[in-house]
PDB file of C-alpha atoms and ligand atoms in Angstrom:
ATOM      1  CA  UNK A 503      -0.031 -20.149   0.863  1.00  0.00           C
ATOM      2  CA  UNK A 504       0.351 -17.193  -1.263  1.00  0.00           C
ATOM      3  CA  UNK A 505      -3.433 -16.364  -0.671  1.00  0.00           C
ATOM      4  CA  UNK A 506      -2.908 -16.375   2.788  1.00  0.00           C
ATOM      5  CA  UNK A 507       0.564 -14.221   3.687  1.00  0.00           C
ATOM      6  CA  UNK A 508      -1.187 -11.474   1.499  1.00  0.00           C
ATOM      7  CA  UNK A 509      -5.051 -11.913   3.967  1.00  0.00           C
ATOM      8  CA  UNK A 510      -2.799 -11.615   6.583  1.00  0.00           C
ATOM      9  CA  UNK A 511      -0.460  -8.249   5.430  1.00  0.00           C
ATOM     10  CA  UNK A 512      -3.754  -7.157   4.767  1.00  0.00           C
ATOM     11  CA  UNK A 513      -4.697  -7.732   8.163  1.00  0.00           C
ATOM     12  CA  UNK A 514      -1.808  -5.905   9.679  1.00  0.00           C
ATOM     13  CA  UNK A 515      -2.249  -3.068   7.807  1.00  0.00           C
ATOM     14  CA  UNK A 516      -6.138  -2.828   8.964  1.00  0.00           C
ATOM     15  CA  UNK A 517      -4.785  -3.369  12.566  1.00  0.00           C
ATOM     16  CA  UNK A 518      -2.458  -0.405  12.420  1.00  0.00           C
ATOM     17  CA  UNK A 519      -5.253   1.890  10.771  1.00  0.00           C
ATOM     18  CA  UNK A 520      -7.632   1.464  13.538  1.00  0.00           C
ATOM     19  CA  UNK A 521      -4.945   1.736  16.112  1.00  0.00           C
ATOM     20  CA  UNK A 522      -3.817   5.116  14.625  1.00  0.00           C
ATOM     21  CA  UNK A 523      -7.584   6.007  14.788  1.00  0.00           C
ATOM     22  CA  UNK A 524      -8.078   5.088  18.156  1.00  0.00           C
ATOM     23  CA  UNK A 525      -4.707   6.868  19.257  1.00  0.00           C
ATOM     24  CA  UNK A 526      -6.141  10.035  17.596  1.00  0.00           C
ATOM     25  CA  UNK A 527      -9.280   9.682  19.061  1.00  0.00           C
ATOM     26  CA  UNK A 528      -7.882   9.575  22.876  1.00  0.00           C
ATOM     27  CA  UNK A 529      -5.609  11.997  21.684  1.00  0.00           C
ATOM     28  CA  UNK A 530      -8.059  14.171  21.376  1.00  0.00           C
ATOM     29  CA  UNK A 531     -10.116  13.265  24.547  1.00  0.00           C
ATOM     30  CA  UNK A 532      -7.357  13.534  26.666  1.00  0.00           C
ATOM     31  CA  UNK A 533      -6.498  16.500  25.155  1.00  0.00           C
ATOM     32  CA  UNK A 534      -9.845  18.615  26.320  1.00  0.00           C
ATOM     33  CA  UNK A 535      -9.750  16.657  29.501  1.00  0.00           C
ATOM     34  CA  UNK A 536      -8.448  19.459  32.196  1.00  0.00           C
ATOM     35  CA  UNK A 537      -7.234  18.626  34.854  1.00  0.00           C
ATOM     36  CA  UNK A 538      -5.330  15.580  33.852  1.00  0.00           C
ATOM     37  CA  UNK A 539      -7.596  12.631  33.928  1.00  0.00           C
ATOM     38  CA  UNK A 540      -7.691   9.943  37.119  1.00  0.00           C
ATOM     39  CA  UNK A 541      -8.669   6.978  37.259  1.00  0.00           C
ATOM     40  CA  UNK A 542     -12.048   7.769  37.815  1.00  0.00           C
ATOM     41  CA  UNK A 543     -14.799   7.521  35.278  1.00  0.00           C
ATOM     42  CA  UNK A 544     -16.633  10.404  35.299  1.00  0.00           C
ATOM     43  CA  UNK A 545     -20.740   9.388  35.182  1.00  0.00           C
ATOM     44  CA  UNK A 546     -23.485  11.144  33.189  1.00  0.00           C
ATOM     45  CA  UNK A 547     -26.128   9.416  34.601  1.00  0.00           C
ATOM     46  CA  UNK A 548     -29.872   9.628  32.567  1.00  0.00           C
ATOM     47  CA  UNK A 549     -32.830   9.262  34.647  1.00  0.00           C
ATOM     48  CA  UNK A 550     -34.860   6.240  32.840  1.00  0.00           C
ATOM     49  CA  UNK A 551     -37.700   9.014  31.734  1.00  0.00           C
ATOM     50  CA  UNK A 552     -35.654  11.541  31.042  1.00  0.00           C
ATOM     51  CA  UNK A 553     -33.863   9.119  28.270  1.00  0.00           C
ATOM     52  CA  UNK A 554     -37.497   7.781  27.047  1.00  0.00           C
ATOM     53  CA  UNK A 555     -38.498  11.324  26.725  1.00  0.00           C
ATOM     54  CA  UNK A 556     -35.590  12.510  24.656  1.00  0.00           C
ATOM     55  CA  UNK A 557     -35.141   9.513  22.633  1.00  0.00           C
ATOM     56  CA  UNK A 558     -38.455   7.472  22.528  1.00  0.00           C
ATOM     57  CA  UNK A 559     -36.765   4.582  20.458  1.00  0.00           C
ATOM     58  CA  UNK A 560     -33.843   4.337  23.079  1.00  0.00           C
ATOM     59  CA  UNK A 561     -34.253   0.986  24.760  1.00  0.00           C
ATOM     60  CA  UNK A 562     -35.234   1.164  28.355  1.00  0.00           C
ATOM     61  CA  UNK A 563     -33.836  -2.422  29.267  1.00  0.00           C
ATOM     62  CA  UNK A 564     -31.425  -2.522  32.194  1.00  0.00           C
ATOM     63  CA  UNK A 565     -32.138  -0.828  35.398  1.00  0.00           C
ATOM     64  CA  UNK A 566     -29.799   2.242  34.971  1.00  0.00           C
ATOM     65  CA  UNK A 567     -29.064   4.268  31.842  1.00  0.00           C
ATOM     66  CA  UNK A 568     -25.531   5.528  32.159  1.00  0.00           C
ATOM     67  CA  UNK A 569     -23.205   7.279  29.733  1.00  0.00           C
ATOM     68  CA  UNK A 570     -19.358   6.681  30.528  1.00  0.00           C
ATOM     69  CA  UNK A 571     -17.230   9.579  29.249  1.00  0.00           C
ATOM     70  CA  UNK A 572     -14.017   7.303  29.984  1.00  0.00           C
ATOM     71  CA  UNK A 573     -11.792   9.983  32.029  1.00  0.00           C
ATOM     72  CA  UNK A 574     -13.029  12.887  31.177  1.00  0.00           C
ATOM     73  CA  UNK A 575     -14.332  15.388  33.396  1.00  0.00           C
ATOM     74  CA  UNK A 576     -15.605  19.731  32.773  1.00  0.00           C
ATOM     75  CA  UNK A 577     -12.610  21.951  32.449  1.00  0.00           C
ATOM     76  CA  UNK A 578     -12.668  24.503  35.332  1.00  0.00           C
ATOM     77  CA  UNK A 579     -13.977  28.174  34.094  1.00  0.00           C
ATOM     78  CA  UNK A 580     -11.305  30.741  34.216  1.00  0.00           C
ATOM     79  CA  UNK A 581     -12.504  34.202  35.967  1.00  0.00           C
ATOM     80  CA  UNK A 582     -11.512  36.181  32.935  1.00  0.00           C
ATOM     81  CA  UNK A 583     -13.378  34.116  30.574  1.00  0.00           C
ATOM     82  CA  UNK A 584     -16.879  34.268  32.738  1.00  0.00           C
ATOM     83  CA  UNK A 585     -16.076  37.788  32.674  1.00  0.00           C
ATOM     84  CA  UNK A 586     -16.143  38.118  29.273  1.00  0.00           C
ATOM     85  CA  UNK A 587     -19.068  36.133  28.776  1.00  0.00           C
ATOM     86  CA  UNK A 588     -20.638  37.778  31.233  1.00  0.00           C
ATOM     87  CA  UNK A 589     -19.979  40.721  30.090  1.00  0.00           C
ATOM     88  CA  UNK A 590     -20.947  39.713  26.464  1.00  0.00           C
ATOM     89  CA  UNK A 591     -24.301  39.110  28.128  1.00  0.00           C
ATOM     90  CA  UNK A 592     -24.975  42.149  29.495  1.00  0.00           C
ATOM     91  CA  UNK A 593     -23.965  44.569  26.776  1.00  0.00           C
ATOM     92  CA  UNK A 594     -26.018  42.249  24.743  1.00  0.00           C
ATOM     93  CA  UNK A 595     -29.264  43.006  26.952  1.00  0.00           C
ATOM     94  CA  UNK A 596     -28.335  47.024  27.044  1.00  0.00           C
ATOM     95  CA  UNK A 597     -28.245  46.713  23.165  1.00  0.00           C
ATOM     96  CA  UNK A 598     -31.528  45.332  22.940  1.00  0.00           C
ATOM     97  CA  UNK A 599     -32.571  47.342  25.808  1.00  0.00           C
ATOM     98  CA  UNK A 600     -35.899  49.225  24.403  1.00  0.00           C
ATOM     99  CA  UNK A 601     -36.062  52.954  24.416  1.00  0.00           C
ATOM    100  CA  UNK A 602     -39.289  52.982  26.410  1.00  0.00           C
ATOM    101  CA  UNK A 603     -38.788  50.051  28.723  1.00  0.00           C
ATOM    102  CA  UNK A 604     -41.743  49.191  30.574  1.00  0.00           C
ATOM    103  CA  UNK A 605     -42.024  49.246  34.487  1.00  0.00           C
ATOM    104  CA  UNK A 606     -42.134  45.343  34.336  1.00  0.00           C
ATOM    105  CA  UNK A 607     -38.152  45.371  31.674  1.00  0.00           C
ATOM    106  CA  UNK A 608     -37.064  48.534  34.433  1.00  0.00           C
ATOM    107  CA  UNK A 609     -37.781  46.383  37.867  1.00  0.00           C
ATOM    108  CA  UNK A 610     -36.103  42.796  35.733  1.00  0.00           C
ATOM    109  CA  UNK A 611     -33.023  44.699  35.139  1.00  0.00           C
ATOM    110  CA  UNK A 612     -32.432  46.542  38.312  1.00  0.00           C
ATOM    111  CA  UNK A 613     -33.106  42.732  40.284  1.00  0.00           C
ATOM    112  CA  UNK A 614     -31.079  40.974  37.477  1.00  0.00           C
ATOM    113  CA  UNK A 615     -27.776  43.155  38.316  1.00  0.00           C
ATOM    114  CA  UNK A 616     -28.648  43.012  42.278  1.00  0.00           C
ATOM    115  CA  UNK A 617     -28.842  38.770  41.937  1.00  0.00           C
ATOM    116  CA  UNK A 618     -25.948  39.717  40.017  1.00  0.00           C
ATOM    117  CA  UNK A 619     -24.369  40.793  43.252  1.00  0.00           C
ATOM    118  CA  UNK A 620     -25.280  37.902  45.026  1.00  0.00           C
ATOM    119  CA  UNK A 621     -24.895  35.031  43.119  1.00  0.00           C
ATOM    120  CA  UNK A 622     -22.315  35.780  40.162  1.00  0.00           C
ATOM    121  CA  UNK A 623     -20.150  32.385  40.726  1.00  0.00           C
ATOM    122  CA  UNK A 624     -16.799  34.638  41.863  1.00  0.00           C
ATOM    123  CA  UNK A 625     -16.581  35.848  45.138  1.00  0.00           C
ATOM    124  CA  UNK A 626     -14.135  38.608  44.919  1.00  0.00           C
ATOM    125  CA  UNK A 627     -16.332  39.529  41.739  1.00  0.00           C
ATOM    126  CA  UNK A 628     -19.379  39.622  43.749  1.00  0.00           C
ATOM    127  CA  UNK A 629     -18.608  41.321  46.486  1.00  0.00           C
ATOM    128  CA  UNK A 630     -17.001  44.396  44.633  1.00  0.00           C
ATOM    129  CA  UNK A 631     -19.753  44.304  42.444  1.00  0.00           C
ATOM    130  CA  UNK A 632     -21.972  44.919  45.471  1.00  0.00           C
ATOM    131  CA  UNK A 633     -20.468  47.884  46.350  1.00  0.00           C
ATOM    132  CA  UNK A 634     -20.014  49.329  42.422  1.00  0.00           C
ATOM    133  CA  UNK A 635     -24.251  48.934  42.586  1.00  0.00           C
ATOM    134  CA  UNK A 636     -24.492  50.607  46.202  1.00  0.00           C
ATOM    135  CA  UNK A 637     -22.055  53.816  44.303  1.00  0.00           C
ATOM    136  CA  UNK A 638     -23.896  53.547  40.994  1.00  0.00           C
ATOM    137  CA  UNK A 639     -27.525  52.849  41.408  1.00  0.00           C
ATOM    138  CA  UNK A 640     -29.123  51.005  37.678  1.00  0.00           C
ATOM    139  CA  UNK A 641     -30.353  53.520  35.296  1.00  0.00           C
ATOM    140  CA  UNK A 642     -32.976  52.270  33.621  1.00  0.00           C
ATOM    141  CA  UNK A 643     -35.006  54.632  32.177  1.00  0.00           C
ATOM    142  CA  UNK A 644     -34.154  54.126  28.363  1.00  0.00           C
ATOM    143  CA  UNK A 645     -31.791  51.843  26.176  1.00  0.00           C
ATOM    144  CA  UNK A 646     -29.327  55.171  26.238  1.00  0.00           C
ATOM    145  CA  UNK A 647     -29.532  55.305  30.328  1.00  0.00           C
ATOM    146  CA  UNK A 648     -28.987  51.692  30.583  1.00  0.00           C
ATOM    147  CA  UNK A 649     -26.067  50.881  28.192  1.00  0.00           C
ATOM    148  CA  UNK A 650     -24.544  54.148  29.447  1.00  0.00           C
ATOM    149  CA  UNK A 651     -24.441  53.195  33.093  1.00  0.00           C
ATOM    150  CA  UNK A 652     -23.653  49.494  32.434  1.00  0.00           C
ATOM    151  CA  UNK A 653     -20.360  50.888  30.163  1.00  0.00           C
ATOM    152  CA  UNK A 654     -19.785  53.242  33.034  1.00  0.00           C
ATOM    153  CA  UNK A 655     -19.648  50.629  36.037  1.00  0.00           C
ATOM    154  CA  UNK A 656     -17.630  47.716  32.954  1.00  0.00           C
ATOM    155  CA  UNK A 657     -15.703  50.808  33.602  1.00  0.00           C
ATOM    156  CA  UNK A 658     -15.234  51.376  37.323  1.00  0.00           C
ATOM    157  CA  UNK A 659     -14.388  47.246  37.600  1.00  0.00           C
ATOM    158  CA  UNK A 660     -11.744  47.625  34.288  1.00  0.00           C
ATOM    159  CA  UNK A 661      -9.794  50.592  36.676  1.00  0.00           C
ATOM    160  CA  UNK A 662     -10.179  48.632  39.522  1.00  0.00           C
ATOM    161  CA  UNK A 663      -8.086  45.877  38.003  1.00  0.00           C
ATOM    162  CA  UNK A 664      -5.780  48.273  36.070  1.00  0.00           C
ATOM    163  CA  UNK A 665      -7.172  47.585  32.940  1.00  0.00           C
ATOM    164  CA  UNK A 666      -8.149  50.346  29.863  1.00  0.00           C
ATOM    165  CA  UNK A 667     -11.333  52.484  30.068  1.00  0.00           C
ATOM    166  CA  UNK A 668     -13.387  51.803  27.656  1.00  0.00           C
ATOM    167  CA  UNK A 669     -14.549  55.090  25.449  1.00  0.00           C
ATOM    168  CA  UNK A 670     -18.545  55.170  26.385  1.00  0.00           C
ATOM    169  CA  UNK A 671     -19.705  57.180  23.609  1.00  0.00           C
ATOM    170  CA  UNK A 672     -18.744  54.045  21.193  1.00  0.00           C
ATOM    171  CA  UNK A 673     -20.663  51.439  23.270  1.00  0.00           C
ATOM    172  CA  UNK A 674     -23.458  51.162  20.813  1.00  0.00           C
ATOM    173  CA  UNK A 675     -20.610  50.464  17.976  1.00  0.00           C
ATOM    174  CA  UNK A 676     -19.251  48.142  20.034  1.00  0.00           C
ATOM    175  CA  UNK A 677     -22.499  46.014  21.239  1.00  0.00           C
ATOM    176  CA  UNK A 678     -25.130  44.823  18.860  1.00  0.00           C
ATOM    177  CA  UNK A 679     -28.051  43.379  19.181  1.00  0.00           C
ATOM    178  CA  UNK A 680     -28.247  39.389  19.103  1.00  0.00           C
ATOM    179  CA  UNK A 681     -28.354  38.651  15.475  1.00  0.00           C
ATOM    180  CA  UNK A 682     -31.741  36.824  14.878  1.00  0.00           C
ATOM    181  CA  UNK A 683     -34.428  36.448  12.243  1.00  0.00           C
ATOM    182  CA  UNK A 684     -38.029  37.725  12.044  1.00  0.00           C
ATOM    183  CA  UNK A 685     -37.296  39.833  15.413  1.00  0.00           C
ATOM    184  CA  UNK A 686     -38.103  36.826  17.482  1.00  0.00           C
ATOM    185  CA  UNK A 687     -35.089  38.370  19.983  1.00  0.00           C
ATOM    186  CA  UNK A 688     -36.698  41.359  20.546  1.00  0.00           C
ATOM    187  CA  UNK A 689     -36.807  41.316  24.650  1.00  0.00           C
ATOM    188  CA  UNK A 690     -40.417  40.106  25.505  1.00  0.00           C
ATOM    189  CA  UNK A 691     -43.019  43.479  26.365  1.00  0.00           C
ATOM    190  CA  UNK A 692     -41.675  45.328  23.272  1.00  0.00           C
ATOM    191  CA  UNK A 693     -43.878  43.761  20.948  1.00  0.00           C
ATOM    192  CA  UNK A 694     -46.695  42.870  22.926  1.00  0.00           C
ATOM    193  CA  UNK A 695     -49.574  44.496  25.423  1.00  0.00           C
ATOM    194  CA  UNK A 696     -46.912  44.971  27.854  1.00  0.00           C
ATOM    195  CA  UNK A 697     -45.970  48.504  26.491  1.00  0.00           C
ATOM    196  CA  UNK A 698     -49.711  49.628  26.972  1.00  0.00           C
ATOM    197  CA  UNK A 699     -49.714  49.589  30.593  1.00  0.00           C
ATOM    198  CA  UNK A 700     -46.250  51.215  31.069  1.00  0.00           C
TER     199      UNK A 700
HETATM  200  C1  FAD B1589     -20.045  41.976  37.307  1.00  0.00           C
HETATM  201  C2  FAD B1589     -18.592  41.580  37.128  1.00  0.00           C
HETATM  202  C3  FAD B1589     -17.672  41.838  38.121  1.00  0.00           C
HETATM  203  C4  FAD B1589     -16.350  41.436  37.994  1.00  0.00           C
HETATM  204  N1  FAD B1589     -15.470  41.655  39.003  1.00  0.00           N
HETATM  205  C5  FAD B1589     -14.208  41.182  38.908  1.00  0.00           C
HETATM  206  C6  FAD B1589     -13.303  41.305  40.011  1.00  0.00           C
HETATM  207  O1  FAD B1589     -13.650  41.852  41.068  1.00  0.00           O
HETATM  208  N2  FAD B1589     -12.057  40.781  39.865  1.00  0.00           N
HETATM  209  C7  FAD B1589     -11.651  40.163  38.707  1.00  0.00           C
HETATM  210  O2  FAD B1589     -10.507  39.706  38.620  1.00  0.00           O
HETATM  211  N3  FAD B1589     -12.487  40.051  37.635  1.00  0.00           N
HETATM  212  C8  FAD B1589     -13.743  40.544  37.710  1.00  0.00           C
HETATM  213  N4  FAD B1589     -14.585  40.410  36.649  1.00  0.00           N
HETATM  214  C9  FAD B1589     -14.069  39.917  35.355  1.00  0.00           C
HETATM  215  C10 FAD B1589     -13.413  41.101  34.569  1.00  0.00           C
HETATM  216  O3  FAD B1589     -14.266  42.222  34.539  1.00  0.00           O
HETATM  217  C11 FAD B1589     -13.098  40.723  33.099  1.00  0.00           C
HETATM  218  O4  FAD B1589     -14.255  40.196  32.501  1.00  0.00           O
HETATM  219  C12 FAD B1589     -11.959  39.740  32.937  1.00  0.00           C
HETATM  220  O5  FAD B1589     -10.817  40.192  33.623  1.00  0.00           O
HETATM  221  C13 FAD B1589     -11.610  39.580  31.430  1.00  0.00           C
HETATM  222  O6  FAD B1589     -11.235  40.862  30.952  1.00  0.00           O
HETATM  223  P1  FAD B1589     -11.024  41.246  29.438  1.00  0.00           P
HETATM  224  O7  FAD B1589      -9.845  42.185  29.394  1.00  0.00           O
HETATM  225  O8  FAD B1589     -10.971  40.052  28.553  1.00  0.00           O
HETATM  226  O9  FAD B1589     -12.292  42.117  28.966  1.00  0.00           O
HETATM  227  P2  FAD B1589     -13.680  42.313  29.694  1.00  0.00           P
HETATM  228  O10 FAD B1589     -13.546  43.332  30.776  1.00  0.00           O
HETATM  229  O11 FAD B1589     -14.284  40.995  30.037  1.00  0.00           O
HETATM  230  O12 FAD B1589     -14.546  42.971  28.526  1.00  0.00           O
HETATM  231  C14 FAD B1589     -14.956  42.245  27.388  1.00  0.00           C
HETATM  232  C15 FAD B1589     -14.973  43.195  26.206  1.00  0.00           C
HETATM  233  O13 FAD B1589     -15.876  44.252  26.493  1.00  0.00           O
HETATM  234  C16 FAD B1589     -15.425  45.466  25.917  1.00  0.00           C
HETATM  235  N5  FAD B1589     -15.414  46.451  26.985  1.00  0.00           N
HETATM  236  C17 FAD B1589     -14.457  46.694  27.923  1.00  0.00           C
HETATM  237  N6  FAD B1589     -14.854  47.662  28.749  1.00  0.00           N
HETATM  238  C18 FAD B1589     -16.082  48.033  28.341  1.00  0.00           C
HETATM  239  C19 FAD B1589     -17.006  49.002  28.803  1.00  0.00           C
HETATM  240  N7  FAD B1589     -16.755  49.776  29.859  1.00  0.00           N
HETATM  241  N8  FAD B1589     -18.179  49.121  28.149  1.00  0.00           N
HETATM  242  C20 FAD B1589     -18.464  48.351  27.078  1.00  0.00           C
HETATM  243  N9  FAD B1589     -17.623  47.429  26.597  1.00  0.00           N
HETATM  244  C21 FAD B1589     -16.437  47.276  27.224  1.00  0.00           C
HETATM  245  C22 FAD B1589     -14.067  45.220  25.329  1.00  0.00           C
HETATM  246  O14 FAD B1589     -14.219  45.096  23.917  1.00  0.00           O
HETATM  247  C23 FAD B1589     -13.647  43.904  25.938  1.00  0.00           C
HETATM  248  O15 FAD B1589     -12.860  43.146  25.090  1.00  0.00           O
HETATM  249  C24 FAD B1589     -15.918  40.799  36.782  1.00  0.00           C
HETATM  250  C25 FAD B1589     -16.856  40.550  35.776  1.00  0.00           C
HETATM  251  C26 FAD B1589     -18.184  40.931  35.941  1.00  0.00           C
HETATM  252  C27 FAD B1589     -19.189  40.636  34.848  1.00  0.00           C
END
């Protein structure tokens, strides 16, 4: 009798652990969940292949291979935060921009910032961004042209929204290049045969 009321305090206790885990754990869920879940389930569906290919082990029994992410769905991006990254991106690219760029680096970067124009996923962005090219055409001649003109037209969309300019002459303090080993960052054509038929 004894035997048993302690098994089943013992029980209880377990019980409450895993509940507190569980709580913690859909704590947390919910928690990156934005906006507030429905009652939906949101689907991440793997293609049958795709799943072999990734996972050769994985068993391929059933005729769909579904992940259920109970009520969670992507948080919306903010427009200040693409920004940034955005913008993290391209100061990143000036940095590593080569001082002889050849014709092939010169033509990518003046139809990366015109897709730019076209397709960045804001609108309002966009749009100005169109016209900031049309009064600034891309310099592209060396790493100091480029970074120069991209700090120059950060800075013509930073007054537009009354935010600080940005100091130019400390752009290259600011922006480094992306921190890798064995230079295996380096922007393709600096290395290679590219730079022979500049
Ligand atoms: C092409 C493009 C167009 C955009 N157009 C719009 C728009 O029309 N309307 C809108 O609301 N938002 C727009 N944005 C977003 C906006 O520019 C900011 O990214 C956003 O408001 C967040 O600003 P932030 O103050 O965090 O710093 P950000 O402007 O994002 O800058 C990030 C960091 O870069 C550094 N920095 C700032 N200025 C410079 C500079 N001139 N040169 C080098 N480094 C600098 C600073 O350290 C700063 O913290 C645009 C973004 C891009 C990439």
């Amino acid at each position: 009798m004894g035997e048993h009321n302690s098994l089943q305090s013992l029980l209880q206790n377990f019980e409450k652990v895993t509940n507190c885990i569980q709580n913690h754990f859909s704590n947390l869920i919910n928690h990156r969940s934005l906006p507030p879940p429905t009652n939906e389930k949101s689907l991440l569906s793997l293609s049958p292949s795709l799943k072999t290919q990734n996972n050769p082990s994985s068993s391929t029994s059933g005729s769909t291979h579904q992940i259920l992410i109970k009520g969670t769905s992507a948080a919306p991006v903010a427009k200040e935060e693409l920004g940034r990254a955005t913008w993290t991106f391209l100061h990143t690219l000036a940095a590593q921009y080569p001082e002889n760029p050849t014709r092939q680096q010169k033509r990518d970067v003046k139809e990366l910032m015109a897709i730019l124009s076209r397709m960045y996923p804001c609108k309002e962005c966009s749009d100005h961004f169109k016209e900031v090219l049309r009064a600034n055409p891309v310099q592209t001649g060396s790493h100091d042209e480029f970074s120069q003109w991209l700090c120059h037209v950060h800075n013509v969309v930073n007054r537009s929204l009354g935010k600080l300019v940005f100091p130019c002459e400390r752009v290259d303090a600011r922006w480094g290049k992306l921190e890798c080993e064995q230079r295996t960052c380096d922007l393709q054509g600096t290395t290679n045969f590219g730079d022979i038929f500049k």
